[in-house]
Coordinates of N, CA and C in Angstrom, one line a residue:
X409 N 97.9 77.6 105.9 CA 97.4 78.7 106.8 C 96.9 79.9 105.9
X410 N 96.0 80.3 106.3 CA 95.2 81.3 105.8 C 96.5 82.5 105.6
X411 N 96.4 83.5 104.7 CA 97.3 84.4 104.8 C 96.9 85.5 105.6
X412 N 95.6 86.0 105.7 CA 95.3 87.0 106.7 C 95.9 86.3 108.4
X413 N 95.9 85.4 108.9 CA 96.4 84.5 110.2 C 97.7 85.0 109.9
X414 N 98.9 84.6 109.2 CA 99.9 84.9 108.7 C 100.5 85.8 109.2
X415 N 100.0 87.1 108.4 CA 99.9 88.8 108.7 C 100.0 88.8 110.1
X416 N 98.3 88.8 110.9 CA 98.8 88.9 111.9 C 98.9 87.7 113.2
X417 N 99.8 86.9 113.2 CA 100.6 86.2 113.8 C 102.1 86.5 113.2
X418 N 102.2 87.2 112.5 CA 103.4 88.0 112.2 C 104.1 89.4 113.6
X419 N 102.6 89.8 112.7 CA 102.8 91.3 113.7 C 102.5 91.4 114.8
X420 N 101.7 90.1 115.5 CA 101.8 89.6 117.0 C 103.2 89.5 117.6
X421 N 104.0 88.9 117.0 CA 105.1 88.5 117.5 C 106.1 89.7 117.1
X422 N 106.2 90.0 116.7 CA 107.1 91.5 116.4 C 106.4 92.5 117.4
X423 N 105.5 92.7 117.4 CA 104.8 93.5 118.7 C 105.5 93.1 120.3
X424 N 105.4 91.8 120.5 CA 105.6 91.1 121.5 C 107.1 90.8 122.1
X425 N 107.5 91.0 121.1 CA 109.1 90.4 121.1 C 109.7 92.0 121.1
X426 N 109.3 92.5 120.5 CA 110.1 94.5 120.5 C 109.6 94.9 121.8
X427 N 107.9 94.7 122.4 CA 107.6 95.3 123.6 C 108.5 94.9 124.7
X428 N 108.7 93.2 124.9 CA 109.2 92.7 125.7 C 111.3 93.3 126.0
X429 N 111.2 93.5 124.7 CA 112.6 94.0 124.9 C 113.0 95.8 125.0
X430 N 111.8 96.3 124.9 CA 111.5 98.3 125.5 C 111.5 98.0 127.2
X431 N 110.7 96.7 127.3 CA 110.7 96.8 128.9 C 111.5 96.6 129.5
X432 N 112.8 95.5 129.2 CA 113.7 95.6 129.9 C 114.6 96.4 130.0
X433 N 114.6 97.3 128.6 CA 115.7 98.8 128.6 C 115.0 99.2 129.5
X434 N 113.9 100.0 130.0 CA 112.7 100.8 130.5 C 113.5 100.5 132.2
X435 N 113.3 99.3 132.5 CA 114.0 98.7 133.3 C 115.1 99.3 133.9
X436 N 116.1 99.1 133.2 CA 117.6 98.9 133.2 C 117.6 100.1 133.6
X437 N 117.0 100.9 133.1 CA 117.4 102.6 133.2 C 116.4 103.4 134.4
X438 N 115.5 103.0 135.3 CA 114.9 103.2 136.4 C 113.8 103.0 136.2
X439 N 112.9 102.2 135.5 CA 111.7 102.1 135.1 C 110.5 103.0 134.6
X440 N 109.3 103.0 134.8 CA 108.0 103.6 134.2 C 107.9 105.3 135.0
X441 N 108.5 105.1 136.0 CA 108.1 106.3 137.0 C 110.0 107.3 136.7
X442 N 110.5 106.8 135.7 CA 111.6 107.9 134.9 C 111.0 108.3 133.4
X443 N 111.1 109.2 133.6 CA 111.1 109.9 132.2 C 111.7 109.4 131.0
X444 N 113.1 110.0 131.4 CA 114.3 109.6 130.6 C 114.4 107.8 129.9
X445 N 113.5 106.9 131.4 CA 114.0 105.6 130.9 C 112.7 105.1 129.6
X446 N 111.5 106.1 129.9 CA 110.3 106.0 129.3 C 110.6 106.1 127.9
X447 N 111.2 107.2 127.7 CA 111.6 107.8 126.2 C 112.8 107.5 125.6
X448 N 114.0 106.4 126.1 CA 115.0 105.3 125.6 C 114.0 104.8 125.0
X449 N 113.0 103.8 126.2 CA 112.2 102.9 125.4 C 111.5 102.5 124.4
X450 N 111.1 103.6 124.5 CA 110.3 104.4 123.1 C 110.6 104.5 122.2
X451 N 112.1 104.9 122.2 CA 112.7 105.1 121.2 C 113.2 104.0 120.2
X452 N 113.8 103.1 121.4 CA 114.1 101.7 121.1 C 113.0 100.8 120.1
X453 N 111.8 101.0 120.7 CA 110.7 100.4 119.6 C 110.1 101.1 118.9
X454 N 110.3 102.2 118.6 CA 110.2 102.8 117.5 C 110.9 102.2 116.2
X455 N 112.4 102.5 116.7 CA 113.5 102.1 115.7 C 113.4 100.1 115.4
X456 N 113.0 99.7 116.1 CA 112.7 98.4 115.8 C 111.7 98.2 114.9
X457 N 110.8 98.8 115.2 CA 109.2 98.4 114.6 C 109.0 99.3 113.0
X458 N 109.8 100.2 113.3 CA 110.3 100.7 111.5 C 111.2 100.2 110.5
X459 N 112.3 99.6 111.6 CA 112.8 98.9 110.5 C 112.3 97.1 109.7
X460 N 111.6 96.8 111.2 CA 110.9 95.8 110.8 C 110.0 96.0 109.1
X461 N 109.0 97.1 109.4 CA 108.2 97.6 108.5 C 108.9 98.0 107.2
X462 N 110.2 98.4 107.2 CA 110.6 98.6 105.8 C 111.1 97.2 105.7
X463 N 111.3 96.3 106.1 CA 111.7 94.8 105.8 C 110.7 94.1 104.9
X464 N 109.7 94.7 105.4 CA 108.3 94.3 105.2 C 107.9 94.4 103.8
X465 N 108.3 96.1 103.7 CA 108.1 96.6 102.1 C 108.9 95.9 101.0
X466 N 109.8 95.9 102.2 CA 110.9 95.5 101.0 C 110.2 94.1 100.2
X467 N 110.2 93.4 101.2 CA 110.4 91.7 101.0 C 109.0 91.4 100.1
X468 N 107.7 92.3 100.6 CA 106.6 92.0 99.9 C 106.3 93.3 98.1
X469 N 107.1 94.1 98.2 CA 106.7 95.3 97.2 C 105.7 95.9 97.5
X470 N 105.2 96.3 98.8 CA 103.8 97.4 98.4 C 103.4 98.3 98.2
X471 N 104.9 99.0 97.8 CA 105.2 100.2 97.5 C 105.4 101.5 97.9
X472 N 104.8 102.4 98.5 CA 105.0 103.6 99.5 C 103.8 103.7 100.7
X473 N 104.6 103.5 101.3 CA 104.1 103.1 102.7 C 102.9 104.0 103.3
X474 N 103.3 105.6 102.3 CA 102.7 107.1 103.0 C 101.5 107.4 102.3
X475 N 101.6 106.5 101.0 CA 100.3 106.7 100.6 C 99.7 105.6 99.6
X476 N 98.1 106.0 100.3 CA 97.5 104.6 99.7 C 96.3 104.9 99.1
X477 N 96.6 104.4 97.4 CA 94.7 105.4 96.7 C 94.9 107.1 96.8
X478 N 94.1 107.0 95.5 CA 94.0 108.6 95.7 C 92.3 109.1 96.3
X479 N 92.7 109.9 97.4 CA 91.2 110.2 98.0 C 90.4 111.5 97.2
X480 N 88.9 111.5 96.9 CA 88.6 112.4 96.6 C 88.3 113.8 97.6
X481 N 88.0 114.6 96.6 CA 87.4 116.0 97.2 C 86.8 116.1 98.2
X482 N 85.9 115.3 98.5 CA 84.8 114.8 99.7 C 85.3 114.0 100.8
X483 N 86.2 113.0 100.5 CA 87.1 112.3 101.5 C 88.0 113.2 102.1
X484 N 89.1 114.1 101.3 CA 89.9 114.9 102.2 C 89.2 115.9 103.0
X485 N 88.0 116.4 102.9 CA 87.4 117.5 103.8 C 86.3 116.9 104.4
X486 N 86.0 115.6 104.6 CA 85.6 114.4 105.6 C 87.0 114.7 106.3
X487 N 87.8 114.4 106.0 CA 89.0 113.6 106.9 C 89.5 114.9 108.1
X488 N 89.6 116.5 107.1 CA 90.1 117.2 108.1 C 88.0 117.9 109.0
X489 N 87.4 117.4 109.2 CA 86.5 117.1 109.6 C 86.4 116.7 111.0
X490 N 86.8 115.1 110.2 CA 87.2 114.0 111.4 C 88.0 115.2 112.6
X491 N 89.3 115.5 111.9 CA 90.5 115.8 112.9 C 89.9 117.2 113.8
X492 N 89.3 117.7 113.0 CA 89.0 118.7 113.8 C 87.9 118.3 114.9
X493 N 87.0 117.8 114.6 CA 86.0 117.0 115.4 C 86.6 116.7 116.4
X494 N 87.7 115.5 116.0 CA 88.5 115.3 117.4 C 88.9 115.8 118.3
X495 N 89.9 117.0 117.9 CA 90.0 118.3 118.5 C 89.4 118.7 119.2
X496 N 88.4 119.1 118.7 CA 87.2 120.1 119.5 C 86.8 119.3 120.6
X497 N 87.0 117.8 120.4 CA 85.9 117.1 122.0 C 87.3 117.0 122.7
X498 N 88.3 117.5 122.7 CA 88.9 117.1 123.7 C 88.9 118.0 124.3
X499 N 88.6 119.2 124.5 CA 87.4 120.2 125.4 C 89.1 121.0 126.0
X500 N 88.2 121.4 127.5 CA 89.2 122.0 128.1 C 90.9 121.4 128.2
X501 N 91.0 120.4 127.6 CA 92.5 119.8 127.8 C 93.6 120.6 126.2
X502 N 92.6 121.4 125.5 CA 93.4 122.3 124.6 C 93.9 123.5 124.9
X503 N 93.8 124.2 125.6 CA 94.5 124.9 126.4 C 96.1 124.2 126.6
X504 N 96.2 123.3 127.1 CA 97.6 122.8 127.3 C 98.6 122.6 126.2
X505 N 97.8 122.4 125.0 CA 98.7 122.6 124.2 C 100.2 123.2 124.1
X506 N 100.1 124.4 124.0 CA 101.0 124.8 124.0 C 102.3 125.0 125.2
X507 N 102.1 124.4 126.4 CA 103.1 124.1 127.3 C 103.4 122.9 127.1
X508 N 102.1 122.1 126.6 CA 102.9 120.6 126.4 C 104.1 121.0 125.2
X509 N 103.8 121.4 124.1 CA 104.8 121.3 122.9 C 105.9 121.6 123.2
X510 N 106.3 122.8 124.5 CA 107.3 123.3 125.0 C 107.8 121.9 125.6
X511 N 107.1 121.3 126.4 CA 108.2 119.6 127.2 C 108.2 118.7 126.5
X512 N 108.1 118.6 125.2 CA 108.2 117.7 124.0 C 109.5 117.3 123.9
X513 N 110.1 118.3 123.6 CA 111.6 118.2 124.0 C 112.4 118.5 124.9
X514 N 111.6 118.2 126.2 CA 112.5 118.0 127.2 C 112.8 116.8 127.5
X515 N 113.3 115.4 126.9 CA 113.1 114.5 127.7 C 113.6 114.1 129.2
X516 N 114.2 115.0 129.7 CA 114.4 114.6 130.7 C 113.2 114.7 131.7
X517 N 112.7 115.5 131.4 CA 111.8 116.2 132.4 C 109.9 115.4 131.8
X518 N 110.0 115.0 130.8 CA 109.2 114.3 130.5 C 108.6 113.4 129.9
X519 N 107.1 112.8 129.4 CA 107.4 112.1 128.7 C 106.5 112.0 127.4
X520 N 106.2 112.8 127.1 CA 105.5 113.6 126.2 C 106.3 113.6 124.9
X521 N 107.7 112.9 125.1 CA 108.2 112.7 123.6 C 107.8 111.6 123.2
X522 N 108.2 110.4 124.0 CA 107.4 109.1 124.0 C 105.8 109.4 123.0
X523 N 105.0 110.3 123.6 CA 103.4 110.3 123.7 C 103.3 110.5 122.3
X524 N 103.8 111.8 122.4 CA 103.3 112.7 121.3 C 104.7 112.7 119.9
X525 N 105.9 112.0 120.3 CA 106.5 111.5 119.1 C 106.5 110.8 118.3
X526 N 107.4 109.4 119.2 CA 107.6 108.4 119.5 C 106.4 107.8 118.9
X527 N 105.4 107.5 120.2 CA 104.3 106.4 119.7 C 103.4 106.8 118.4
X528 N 103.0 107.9 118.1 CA 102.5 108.5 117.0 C 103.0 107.8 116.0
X529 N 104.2 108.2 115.5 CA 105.1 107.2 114.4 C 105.3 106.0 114.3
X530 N 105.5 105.2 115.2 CA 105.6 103.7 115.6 C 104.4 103.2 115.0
X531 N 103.5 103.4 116.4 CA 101.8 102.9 116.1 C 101.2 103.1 114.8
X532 N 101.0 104.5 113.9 CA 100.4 104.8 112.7 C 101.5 103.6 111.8
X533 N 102.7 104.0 111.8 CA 103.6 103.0 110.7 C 103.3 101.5 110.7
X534 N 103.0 101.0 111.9 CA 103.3 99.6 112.5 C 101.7 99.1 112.6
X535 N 100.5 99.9 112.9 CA 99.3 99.2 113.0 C 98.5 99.5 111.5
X536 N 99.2 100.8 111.0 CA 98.0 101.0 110.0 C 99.0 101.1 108.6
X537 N 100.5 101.5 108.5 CA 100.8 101.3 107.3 C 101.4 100.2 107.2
X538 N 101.9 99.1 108.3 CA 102.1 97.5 107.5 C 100.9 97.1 108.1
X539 N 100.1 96.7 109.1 CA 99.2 95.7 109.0 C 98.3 96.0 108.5
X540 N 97.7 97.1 108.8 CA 96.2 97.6 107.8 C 96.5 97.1 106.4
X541 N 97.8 97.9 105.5 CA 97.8 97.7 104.3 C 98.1 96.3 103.9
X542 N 98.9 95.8 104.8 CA 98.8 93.8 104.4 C 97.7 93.5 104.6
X543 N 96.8 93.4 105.1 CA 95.3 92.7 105.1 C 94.3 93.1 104.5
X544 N 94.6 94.7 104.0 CA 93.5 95.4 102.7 C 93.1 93.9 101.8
X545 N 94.4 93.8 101.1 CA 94.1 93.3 99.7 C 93.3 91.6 100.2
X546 N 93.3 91.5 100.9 CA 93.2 89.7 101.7 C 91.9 89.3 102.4
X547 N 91.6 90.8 103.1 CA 90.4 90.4 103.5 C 89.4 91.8 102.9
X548 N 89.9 92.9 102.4 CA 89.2 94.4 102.5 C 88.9 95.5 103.5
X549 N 89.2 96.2 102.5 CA 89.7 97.7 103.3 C 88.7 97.3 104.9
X550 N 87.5 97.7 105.3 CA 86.9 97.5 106.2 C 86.9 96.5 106.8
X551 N 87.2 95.5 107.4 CA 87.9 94.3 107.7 C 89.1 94.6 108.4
X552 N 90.0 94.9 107.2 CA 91.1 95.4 108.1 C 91.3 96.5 108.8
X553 N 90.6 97.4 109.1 CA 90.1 98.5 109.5 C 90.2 97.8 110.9
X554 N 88.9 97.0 110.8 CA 88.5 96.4 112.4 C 89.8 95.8 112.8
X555 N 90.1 94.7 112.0 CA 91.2 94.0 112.7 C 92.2 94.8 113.3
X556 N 92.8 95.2 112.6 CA 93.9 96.2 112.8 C 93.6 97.5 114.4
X557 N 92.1 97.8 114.0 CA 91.9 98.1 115.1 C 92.0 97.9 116.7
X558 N 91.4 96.6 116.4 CA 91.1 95.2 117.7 C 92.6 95.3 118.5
X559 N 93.7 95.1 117.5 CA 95.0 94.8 117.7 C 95.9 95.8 118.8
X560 N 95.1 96.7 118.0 CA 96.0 98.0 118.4 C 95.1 98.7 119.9
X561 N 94.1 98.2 120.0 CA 93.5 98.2 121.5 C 93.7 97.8 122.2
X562 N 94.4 96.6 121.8 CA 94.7 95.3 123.0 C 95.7 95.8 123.9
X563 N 96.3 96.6 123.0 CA 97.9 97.2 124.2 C 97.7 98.6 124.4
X564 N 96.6 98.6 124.4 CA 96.7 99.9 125.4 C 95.7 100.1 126.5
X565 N 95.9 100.6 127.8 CA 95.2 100.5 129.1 C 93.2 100.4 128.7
X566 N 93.2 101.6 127.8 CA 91.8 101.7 127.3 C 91.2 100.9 126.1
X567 N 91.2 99.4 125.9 CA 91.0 98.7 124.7 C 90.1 99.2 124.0
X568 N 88.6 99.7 124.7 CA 87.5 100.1 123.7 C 87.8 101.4 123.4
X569 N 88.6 102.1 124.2 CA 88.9 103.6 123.3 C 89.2 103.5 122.5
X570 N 90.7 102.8 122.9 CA 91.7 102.8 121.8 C 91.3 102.0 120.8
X571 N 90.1 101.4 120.3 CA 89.8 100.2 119.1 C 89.3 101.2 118.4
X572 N 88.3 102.4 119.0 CA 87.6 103.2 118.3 C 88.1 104.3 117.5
X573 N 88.7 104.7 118.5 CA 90.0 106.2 117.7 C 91.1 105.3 116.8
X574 N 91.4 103.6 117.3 CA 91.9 103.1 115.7 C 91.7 102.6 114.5
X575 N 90.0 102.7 114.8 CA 89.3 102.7 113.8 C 89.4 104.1 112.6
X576 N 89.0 104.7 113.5 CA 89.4 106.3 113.0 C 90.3 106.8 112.0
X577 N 91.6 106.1 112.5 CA 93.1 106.4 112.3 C 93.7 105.4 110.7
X578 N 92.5 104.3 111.4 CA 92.7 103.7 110.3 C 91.7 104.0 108.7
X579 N 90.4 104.4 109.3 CA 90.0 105.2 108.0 C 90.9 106.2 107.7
X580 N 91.5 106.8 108.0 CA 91.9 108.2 107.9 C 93.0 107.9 106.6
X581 N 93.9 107.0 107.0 CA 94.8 106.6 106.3 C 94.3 105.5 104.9
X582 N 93.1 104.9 104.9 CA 92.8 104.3 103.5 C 92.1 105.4 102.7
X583 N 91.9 104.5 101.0 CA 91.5 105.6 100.5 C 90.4 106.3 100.5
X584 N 89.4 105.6 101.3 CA 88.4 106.5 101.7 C 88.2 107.8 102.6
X585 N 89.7 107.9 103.2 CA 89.9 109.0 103.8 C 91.1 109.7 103.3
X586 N 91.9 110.2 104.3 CA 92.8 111.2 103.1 C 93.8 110.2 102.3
X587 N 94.1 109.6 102.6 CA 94.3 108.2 101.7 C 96.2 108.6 102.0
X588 N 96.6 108.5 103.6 CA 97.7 108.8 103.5 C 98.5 108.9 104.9
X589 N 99.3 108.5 105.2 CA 99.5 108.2 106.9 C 100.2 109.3 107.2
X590 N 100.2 110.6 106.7 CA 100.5 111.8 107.7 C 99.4 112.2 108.4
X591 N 98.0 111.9 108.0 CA 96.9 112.8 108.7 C 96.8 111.9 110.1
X592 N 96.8 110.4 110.1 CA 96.7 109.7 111.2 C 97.8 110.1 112.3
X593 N 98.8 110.0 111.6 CA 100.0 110.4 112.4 C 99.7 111.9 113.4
X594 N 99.2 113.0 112.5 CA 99.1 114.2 113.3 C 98.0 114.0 114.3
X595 N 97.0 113.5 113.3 CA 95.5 113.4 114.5 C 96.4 112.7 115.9
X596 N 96.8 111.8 115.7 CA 97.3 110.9 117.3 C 98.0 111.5 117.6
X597 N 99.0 112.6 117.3 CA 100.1 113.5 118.1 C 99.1 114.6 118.7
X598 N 98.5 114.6 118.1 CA 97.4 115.7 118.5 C 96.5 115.9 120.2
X599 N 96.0 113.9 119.6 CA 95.6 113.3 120.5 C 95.9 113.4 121.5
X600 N 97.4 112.7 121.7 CA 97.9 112.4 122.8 C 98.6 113.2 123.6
X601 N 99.0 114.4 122.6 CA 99.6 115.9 123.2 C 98.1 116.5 124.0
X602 N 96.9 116.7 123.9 CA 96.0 116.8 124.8 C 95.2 116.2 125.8
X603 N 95.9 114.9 125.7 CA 95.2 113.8 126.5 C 95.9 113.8 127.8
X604 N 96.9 115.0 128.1 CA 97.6 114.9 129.1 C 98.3 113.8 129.7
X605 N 99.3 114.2 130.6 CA 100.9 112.3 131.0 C 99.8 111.9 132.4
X606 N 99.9 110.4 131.9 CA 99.1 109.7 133.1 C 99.8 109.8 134.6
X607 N 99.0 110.0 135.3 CA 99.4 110.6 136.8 C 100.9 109.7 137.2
X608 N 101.3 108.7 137.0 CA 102.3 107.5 137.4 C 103.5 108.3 137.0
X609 N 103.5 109.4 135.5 CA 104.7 109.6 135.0 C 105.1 110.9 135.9
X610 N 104.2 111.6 136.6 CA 104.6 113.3 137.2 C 105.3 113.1 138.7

């Protein structure tokens, strides 16, 4: 078996197997239309899909998870570029900013920990610092870019958004960009703190 297949039919099944088991907490605790049972779940695969990922490091050596290559002068102010770019097109939804950050920590009341925690850390850790960096060396940085992308679209409502901005997320984090998974992380907290809670959760 090819080792790129390997990878991800790895991380297919760890995706699959942790999602399957957020849903039935999510469940258990009053479903999608509770707050509270939204952000257990969250939490639940969070803590799964990290510890998976340090399993990962361990068992393979690839050393620090947070940073990859050193980027140059021109890459890092590309990258805070990118973020601000982003920013800026999310238009009138920045204004909210700052009441969202206030129900960040309310989970009861919302679910914006999930959004703007939660998934931020999970997804960056789990799509771009184990799979992106497993398939760098195997297939090449741009390659895994896409793939990793593809992957990480598939599970969310918006596939072609979400493949694009993980494209993004995922330059952001090789060395061609700031060469480091705090910038991806903040860009998507960013993101998703202005993207407003889908109508189902209010």
């Amino acid at each position: 078996m090819h080792p790129a297949i390997s990878v991800i039919g790895e991380t297919i099944l760890v995706s699959l197997t942790s999602s399957f088991m957020s849903a039935v907490i999510m469940l258990s605790l009053g479903g999608s239309n509770v707050p509270l049972a939204v952000n257990c779940s969250e939490l639940f695969l969070t803590i799964v899909c990290s510890a998976y990922v340090v399993w990962v490091y361990k068992r393979d050596s690839l050393g620090s998870i947070w940073w990859w290559g050193k980027p140059s002068v021109v890459a890092t102010i590309g990258t805070i570029c990118v973020i601000g770019a982003g920013m800026a097109g999310r238009g009138s939804n920045l204004k909210s900013i700052f009441p969202a950050v206030q129900m960040v920590f309310r989970p009861q009341e919302s679910v914006r920990l999930a959004l703007c925690v939660f998934a931020p850390l999970r997804e960056e850790v789990f799509y771009r610092g184990c799979l992106l960096r497993r398939l760098a060396p195997i297939v090449g940085t741009w390659p895994a870019i896409a793939i990793s992308s593809v992957i990480f679209g598939l599970v969310h409502p918006n596939p072609l958004g979400a493949m694009a901005i993980g494209a993004a997320y995922g330059w952001l984090y090789s060395p061609g960009g700031a060469g480091n998974l705090y910038a991806p992380m903040l860009f998507h907290a960013l993101v998703n703190l202005t993207a407003g809670v889908p109508s189902y959760f209010r």
